[in-house]
Short mmCIF file of C-alpha atoms and ligand atoms in Angstrom, two decimals:
data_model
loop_
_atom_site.label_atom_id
_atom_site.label_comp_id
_atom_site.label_asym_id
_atom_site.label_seq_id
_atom_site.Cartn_x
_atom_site.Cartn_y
_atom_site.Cartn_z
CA UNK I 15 23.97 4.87 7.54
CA UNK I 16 23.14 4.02 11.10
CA UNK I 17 19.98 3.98 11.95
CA UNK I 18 19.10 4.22 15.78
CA UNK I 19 15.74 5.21 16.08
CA UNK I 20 14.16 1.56 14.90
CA UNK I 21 15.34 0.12 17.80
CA UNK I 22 13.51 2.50 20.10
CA UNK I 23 9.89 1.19 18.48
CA UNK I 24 8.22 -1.99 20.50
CA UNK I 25 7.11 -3.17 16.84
CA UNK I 26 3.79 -4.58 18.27
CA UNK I 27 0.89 -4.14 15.35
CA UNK I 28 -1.66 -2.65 17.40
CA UNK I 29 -5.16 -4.04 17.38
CA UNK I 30 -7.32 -3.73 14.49
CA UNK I 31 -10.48 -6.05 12.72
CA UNK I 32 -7.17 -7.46 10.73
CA UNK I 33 -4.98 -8.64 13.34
CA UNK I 34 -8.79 -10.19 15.58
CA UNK I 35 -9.13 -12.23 12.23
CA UNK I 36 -6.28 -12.90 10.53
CA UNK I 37 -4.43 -16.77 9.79
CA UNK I 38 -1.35 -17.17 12.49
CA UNK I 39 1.76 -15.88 11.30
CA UNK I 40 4.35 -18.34 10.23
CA UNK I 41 7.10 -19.25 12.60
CA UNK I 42 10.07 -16.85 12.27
CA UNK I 43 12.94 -16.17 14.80
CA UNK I 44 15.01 -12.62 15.14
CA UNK I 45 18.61 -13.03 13.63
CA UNK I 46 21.06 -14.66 15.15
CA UNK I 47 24.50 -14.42 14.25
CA UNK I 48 26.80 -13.50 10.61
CA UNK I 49 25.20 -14.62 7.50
CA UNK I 50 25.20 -14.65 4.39
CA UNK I 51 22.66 -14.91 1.45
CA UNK I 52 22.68 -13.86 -2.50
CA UNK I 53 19.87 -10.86 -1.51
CA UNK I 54 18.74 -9.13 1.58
CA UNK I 55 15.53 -7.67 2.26
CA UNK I 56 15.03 -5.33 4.46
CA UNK I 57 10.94 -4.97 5.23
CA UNK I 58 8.71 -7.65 5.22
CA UNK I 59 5.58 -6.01 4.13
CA UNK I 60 4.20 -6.72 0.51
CA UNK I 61 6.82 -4.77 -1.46
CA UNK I 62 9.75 -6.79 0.54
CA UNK I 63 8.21 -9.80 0.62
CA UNK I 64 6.84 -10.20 -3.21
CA UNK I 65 10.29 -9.33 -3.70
CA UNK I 66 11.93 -11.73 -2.06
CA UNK I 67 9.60 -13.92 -3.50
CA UNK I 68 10.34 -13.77 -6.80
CA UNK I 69 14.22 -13.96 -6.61
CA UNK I 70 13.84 -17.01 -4.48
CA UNK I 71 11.61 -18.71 -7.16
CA UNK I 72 15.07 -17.02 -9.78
CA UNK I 73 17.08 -19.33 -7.41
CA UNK I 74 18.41 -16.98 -5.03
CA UNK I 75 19.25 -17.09 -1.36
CA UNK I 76 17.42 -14.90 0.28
CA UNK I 77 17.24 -13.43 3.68
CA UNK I 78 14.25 -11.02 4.86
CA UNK I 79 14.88 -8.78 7.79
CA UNK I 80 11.98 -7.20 9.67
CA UNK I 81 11.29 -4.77 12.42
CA UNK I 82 8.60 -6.57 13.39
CA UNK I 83 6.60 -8.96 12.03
CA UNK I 84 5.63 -9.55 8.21
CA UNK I 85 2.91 -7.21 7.62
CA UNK I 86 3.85 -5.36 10.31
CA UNK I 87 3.71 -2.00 8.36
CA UNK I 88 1.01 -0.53 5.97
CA UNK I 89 0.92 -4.41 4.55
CA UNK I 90 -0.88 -5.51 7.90
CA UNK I 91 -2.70 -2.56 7.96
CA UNK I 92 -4.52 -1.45 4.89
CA UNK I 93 -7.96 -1.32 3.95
CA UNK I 94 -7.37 -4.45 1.57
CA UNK I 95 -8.50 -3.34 -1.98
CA UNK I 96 -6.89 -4.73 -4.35
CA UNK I 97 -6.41 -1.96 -7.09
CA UNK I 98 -5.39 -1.87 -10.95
CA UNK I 99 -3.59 0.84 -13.12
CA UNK I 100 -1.23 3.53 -11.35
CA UNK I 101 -2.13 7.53 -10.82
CA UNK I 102 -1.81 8.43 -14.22
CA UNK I 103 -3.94 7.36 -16.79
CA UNK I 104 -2.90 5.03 -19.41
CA UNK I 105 -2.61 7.40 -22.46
CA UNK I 106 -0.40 9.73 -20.02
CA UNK I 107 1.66 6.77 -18.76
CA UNK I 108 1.96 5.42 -22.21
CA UNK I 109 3.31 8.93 -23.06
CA UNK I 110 5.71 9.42 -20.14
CA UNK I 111 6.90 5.90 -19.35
CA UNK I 112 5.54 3.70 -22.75
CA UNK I 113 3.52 0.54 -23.05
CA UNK I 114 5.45 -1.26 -20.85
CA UNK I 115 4.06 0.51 -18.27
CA UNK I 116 0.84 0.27 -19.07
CA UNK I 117 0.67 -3.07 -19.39
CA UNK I 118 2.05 -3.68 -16.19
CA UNK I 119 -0.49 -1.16 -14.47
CA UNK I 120 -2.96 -3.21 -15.96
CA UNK I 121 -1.99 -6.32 -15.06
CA UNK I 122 -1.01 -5.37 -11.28
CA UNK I 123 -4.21 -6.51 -10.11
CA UNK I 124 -4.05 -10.18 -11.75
CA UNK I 125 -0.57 -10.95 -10.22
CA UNK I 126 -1.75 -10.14 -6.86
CA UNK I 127 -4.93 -13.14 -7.07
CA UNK I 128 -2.78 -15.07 -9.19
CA UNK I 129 0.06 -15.13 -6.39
CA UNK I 130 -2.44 -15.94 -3.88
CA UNK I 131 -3.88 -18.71 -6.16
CA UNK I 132 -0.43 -20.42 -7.27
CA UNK I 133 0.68 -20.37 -3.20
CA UNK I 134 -2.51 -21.07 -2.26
CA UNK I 135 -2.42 -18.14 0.65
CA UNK I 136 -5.59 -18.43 2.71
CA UNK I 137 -6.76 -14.08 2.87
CA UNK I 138 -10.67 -14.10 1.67
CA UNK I 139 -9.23 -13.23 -1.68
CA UNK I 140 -12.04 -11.98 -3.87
CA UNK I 141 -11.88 -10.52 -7.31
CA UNK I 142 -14.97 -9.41 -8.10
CA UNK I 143 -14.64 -5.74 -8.78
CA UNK I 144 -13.65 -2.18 -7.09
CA UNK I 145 -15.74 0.86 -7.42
CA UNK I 146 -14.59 4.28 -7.70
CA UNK I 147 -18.10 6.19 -7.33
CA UNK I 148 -17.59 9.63 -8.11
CA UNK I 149 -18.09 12.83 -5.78
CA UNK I 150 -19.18 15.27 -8.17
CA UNK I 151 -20.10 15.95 -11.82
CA UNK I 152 -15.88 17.34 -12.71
CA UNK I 153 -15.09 14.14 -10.81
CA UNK I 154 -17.20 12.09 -13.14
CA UNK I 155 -15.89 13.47 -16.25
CA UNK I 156 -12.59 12.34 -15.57
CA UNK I 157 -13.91 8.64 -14.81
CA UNK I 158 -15.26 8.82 -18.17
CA UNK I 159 -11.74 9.21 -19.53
CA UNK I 160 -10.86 6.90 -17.29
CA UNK I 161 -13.12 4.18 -18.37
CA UNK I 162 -12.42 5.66 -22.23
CA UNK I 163 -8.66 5.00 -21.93
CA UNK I 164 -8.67 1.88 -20.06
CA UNK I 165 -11.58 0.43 -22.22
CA UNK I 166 -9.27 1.22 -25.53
CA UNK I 167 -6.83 -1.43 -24.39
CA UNK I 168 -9.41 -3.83 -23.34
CA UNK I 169 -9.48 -3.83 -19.88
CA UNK I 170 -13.08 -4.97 -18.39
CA UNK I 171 -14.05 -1.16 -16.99
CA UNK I 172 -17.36 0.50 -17.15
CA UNK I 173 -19.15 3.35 -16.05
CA UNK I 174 -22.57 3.12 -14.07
CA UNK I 175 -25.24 5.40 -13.71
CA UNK I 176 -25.87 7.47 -10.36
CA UNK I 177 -28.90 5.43 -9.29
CA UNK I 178 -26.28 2.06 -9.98
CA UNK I 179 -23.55 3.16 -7.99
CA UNK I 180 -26.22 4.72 -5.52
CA UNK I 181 -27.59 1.07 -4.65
CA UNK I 182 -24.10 -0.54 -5.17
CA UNK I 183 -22.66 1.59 -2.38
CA UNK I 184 -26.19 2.39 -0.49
CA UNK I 185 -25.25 5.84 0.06
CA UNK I 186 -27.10 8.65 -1.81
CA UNK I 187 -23.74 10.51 -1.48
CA UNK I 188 -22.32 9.72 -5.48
CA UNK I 189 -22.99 10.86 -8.93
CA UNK I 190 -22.10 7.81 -10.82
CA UNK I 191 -18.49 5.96 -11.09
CA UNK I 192 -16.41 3.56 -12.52
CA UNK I 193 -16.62 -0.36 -12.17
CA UNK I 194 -13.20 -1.68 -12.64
CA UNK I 195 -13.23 -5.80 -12.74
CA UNK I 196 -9.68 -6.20 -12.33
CA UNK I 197 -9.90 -5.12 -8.55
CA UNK I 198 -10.85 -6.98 -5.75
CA UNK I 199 -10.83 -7.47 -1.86
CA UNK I 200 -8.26 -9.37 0.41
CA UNK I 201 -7.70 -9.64 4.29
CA UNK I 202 -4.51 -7.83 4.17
CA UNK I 203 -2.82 -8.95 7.30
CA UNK I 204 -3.54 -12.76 6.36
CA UNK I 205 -2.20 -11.74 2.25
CA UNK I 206 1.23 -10.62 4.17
CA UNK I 207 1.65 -13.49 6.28
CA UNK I 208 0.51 -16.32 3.45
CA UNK I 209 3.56 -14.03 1.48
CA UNK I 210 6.34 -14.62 4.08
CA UNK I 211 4.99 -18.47 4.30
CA UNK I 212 5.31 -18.44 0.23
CA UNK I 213 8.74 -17.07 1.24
CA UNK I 214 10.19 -19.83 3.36
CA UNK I 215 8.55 -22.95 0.77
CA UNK I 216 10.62 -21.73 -1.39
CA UNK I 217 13.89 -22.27 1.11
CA UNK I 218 14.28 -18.21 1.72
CA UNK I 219 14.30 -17.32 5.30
CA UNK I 220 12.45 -14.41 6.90
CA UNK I 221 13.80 -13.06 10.49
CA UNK I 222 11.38 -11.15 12.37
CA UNK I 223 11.80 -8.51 15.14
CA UNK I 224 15.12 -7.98 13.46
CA UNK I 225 15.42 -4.32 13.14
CA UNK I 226 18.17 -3.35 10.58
CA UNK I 227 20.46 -0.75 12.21
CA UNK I 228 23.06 -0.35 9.63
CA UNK I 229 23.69 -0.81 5.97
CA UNK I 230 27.26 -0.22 4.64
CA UNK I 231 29.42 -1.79 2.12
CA UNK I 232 31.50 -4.29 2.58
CA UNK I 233 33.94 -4.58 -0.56
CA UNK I 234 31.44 -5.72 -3.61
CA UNK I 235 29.00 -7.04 -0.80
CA UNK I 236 26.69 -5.70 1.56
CA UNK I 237 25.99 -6.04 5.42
CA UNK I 238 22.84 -5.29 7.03
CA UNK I 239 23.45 -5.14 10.97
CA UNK I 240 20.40 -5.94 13.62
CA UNK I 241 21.13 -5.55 17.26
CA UNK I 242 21.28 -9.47 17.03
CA UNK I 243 23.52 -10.43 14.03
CA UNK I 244 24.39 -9.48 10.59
CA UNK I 245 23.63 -10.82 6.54
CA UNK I 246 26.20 -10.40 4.54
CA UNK I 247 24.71 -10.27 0.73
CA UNK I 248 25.37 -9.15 -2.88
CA UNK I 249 22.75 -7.32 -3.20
CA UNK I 250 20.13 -5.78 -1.61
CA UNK I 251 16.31 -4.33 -1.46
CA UNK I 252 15.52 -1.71 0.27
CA UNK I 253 11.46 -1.54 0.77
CA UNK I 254 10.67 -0.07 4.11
CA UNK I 255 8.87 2.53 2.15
CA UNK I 256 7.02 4.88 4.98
CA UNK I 257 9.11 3.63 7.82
CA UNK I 258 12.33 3.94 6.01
CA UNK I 259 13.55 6.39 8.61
CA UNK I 260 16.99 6.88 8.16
CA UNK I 261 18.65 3.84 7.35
CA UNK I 262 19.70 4.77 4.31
CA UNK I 263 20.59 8.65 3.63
CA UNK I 264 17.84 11.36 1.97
CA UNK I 265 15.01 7.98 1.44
CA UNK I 266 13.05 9.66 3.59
CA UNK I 267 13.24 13.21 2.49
CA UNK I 268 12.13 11.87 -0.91
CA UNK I 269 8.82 11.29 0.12
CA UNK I 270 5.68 12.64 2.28
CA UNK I 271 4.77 10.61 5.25
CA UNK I 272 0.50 10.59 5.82
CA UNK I 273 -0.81 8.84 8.64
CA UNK I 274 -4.42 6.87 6.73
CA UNK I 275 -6.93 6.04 9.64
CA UNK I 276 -9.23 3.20 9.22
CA UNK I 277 -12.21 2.49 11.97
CA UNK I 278 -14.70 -0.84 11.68
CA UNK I 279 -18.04 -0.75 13.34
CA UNK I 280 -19.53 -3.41 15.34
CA UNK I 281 -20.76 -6.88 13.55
CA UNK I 282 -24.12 -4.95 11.85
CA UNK I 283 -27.36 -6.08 12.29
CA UNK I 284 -28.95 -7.98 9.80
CA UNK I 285 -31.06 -5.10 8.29
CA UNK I 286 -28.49 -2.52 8.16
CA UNK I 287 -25.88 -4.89 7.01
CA UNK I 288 -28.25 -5.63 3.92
CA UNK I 289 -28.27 -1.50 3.20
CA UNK I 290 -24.27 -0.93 3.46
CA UNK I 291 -22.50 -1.87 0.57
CA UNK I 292 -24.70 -3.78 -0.81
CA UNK I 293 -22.32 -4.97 -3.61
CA UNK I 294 -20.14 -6.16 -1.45
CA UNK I 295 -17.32 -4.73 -3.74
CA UNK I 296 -13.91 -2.47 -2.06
CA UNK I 297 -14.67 1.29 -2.45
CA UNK I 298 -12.86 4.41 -3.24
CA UNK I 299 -14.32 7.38 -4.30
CA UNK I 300 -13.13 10.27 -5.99
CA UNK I 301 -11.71 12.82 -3.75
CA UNK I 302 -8.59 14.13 -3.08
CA UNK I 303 -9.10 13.73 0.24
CA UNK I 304 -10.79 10.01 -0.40
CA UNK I 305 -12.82 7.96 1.66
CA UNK I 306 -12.77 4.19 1.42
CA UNK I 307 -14.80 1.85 2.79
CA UNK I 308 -16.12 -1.90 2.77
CA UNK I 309 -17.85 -4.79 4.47
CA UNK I 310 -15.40 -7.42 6.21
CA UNK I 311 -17.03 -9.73 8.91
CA UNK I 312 -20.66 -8.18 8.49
CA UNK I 313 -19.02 -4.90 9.99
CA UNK I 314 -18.49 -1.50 7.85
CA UNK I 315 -14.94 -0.25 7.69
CA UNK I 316 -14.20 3.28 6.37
CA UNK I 317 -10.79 4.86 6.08
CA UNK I 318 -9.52 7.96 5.03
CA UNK I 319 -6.40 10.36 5.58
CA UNK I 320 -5.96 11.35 9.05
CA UNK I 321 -3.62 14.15 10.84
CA UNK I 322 -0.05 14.54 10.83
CA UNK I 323 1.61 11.73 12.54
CA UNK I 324 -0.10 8.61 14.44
CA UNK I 325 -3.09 8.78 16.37
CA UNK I 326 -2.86 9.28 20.09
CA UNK I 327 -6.30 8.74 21.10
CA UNK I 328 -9.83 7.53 19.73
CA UNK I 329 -10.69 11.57 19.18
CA UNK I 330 -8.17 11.84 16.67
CA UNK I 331 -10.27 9.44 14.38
CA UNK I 332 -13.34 11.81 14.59
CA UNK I 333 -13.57 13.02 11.42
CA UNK I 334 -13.38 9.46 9.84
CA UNK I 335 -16.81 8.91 11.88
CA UNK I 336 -18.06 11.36 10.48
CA UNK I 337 -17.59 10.77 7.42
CA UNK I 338 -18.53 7.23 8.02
CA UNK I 339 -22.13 8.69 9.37
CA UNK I 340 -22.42 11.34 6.61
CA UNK I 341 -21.88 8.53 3.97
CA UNK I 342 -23.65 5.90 5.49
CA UNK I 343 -26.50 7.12 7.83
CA UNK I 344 -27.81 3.71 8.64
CA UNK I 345 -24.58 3.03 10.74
CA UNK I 346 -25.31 6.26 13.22
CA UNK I 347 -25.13 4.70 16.81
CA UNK I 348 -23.39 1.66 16.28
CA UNK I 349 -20.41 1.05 17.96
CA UNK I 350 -16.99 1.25 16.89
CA UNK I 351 -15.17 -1.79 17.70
CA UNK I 352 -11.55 -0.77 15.88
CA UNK I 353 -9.68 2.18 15.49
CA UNK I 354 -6.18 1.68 13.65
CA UNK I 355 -3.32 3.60 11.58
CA UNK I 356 -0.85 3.17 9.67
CA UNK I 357 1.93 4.97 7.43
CA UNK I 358 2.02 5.78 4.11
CA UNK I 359 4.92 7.03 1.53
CA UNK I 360 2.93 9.67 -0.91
CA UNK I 361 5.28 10.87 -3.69
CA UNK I 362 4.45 14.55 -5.36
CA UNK I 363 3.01 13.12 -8.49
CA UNK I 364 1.70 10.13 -6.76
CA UNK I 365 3.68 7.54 -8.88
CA UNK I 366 6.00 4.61 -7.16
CA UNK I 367 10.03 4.68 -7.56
CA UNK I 368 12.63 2.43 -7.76
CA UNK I 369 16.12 3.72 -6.95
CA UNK I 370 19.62 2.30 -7.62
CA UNK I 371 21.40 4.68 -5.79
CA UNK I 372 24.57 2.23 -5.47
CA UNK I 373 25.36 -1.06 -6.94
CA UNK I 374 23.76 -4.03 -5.87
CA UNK I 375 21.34 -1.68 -3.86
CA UNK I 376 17.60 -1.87 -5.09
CA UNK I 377 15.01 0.06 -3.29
CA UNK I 378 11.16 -0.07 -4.06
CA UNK I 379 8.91 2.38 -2.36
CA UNK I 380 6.08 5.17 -2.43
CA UNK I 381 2.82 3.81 -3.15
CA UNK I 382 0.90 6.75 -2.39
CA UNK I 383 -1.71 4.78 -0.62
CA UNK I 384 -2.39 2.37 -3.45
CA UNK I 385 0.02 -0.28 -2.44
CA UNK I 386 -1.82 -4.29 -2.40
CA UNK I 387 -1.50 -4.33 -6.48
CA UNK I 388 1.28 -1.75 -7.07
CA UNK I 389 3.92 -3.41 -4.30
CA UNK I 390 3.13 -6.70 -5.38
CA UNK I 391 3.62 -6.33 -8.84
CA UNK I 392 6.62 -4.18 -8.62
CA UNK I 393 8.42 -5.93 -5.61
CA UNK I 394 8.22 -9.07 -8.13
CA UNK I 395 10.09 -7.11 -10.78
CA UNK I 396 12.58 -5.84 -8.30
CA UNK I 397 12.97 -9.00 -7.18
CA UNK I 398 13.98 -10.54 -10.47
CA UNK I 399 16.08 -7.33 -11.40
CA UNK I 400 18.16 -8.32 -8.34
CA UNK I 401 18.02 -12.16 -8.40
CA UNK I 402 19.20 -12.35 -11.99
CA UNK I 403 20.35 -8.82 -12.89
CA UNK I 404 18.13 -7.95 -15.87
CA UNK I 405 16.90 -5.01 -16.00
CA UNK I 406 14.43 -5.17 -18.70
CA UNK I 407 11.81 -6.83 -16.79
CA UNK I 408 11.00 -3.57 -15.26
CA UNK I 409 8.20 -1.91 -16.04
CA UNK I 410 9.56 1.84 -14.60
CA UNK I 411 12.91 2.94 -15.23
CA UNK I 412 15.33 3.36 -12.04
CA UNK I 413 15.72 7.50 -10.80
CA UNK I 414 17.67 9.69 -8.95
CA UNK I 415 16.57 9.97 -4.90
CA UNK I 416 15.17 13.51 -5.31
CA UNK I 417 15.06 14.87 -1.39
CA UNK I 418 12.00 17.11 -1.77
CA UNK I 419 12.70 20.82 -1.28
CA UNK I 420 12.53 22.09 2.86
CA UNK I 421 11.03 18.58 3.36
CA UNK I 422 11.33 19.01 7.06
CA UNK I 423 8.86 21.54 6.73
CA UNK I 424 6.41 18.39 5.95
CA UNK I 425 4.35 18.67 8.71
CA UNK I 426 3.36 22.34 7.18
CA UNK I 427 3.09 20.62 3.85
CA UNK I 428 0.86 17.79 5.02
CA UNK I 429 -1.27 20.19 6.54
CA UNK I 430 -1.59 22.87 4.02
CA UNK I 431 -2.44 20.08 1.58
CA UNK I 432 -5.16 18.37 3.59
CA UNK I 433 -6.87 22.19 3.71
CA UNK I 434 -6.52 22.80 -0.18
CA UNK I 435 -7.59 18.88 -0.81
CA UNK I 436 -11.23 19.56 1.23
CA UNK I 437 -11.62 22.76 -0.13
CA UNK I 438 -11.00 21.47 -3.62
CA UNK I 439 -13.20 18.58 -2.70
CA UNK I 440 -15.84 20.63 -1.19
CA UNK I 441 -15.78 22.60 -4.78
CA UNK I 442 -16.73 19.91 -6.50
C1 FAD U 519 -4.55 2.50 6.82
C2 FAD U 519 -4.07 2.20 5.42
C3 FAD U 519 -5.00 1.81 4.44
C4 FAD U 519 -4.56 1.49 3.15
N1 FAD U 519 -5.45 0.97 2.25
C5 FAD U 519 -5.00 0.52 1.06
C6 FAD U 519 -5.88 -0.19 0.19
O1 FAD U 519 -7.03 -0.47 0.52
N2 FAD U 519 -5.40 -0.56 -1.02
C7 FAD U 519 -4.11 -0.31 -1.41
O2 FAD U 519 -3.72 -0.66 -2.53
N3 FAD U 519 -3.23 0.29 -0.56
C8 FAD U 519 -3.64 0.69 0.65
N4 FAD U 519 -2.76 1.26 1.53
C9 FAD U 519 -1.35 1.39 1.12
C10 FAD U 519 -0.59 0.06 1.23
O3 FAD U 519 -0.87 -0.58 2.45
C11 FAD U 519 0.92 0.33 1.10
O4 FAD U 519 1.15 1.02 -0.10
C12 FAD U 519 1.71 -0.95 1.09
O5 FAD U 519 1.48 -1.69 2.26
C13 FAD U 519 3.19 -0.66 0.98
O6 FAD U 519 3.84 -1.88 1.21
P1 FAD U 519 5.36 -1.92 1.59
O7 FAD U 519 5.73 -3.33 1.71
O8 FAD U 519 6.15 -1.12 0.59
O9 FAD U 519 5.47 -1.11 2.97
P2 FAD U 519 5.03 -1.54 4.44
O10 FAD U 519 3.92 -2.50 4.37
O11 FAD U 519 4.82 -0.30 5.22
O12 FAD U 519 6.27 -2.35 5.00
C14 FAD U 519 7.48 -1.76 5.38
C15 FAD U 519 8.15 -2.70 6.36
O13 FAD U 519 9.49 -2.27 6.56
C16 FAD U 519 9.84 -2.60 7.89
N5 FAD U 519 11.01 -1.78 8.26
C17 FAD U 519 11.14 -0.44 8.26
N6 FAD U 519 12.38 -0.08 8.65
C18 FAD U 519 13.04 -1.24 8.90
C19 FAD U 519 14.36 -1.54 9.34
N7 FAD U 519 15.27 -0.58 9.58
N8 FAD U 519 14.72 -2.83 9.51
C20 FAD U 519 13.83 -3.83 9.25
N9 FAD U 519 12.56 -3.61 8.83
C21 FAD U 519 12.18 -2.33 8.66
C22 FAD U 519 8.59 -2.28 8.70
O14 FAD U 519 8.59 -3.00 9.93
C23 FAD U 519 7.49 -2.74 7.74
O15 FAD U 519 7.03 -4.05 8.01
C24 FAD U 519 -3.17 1.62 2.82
C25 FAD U 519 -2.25 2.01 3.79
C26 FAD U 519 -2.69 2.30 5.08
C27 FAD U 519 -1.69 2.69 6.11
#
């Protein structure tokens, strides 16, 4: 369970609209030393960090370990929509997993705003909506079950009319959609950092540029090594999700690795700004291959899945201006000032696991993509599953680590998918 290839990465975030705007970062150090606390962490992006979050408040020591910095991953880097429910819908998730379940897809959403409200973390929090305006007629059908099946329970969903999501997104490019109020907007980077600050009030400690290099038992305990020092801890959670690597062995076979490209324009001018999302609400359509999109700063971002692996130059984001352009028209010739990445863990039906795959080892991970609401809510429950060992307050039951089958034929997989995704998306 060595795990040399962390080291290698300089663990800088690279520039992006989130890192020119967001709060400072609380103080944190790298490790230093042997120590010991009741539960490690290893990641400090929203899934570690909730986590360790909510065992501290249990009373538990706790000790984060990260790379680089908190947020450094996906968490720093996301588009920052705040999204309720999980892939499947709730009579199918009812079916398959029971209420539980549902109620905690539901409620995903809340926990994130009211975490932000009870620690008071400064990240342009808004929860005013999220649209999912839908690409074609098929695609609009299943937003009506959607809306059907989440409306049942009483969640506040509706669907609009083309000519109302037309003027709420300012694009003639949708046929209708669904308003879900649950959602919401956040400055991601900022919602990380305010998390790891949430971490230490509550006397936990979070070491940064503290890349853990080892896991392995030691008697009932565990010890997570650095290149700097070592925790010692009963228990631990695993929740480097995308960037697992191979700390721990077949994580990362269990799961597809996309690369999700985001680019922000230039501040707009006053006119076009006006035209562009008028609603001001976080966007993602229907596709397989989805586009998403927002105002931040009075400048349009758009994101979308990119190639296979990072980005190695401003080319490689191409297609996402084009979409951008084909979308939004009244953006054509203004500038890009941000191009950015970042990793995400897509399981094959799209639904996040938790793993016990030893005792006292928790690990939390594959978002698909939908991560804010989803890590959040489920790092909490983690977090109390390991703080105070019941199980019952989670809302999925623990699996197997299923390595997926010739998974280092993933590149082939990533791109064969991306093909079938735009012609299936190009079909309507
Ligand atoms: C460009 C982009 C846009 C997205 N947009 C949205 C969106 O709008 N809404 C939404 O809901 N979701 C979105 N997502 C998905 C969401 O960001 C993720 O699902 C979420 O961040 C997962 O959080 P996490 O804490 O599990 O993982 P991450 O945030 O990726 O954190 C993992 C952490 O583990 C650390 N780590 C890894 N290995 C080690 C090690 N050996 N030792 C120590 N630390 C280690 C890394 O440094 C990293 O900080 C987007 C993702 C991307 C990349």
């Amino acid at each position: 369970m060595a795990d040399r290839s962390v080291m290698a990465d300089p663990n800088r975030l690279p520039p992006s609209l989130w890192v020119a705007t967001a709060r400072p970062a609380p103080a944190t150090e790298p490790l230093s030393g042997d120590k010991t606390a009741d539960v490690v962490v290893i990641g400090g992006g929203i899934s570690g960090l909730s986590a360790a979050l909510r065992a501290a408040e249990h009373g538990a020591s706790v000790c984060v370990l990260d790379a680089g910095e908190a947020g450094w991953g996906a968490a720093g880097r996301n588009g920052g929509q705040v999204i309720a429910g999980l892939k499947w819908d709730p009579d199918e998730l009812e079916r398959r997993l029971g209420a539980a379940a549902v109620e905690f897809a539901n409620g995903a959403a809340d926990e994130v705003f009211s975490l932000i409200d009870r620690y008071g973390i400064e990240c342009a929090a808004e929860q005013r909506g999220w649209l999912q305006p839908a690409h074609s007629r098929r695609a609009l059908r299943t937003s009506e079950a959607r809306v059907e099946q989440w409306a049942r329970r009483g969640a506040p969903v509706e669907l609009v009319s083309d000519e109302t999501a037309r003027s709420m997104v300012g694009s003639d490019g949708y046929v209708g959609g669904m308003l879900d109020r649950r959602g919401g907007t956040l400055q991601p980077l900022s919602y990380a950092r305010g998390l790891a600050e949430a971490v230490q009030g509550q006397d936990g400690t979070v070491h940064t540029r503290s890349p853990v290099v080892s896991l392995e038992r030691d008697g009932t305990r565990w010890r997570a090594r650095t290149p700097s020092g070592s925790v010692t801890a009963d228990r631990v959670i695993l929740a480097a999700n995308a960037y697992v690597s191979g700390l721990y062995p077949r994580l990362a076979q269990s799961f597809i690795s996309f690369t999700s490209f985001i680019v922000a324009t230039e501040r707009l001018p006053d006119d076009v700004a006006a035209s562009v999302i008028p609603c001001r609400l976080g966007i993602s359509d229907t596709r397989r291959f989805l586009t998403y999109s927002r105002v931040f700063d009075n400048r349009l971002l758009v994101g979308g899945r990119g190639t296979y692996g990072d980005p190695s130059n401003d080319t490689d984001f191409a297609h996402i201006e084009s979409a951008m352009t084909r979308l939004f028209p009244q953006v054509k010739g203004i500038p890009i000032a941000y191009r950015w990445s970042g990793r995400i863990a897509v399981m094959p039906d799209f639904m996040p696991r938790i793993h016990e795959p030893e005792p006292g080892l928790a690990v939390v991970h594959g978002f698909s993509g939908r991560g804010v609401a989803q890590a959040t809510a489920l790092g909490r429950r983690v977090g109390e599953w390991m703080a105070t060992g019941n199980r019952d307050c989670l809302p999925i039951p623990p699996t197997a680590v299923h390595r997926i089958p010739f998974h280092r034929l993933q590149k082939l997989y990533v791109t064969a998918g991306m093909l079938l995704y735009r012609t299936l998306d190009a079909l309507g």
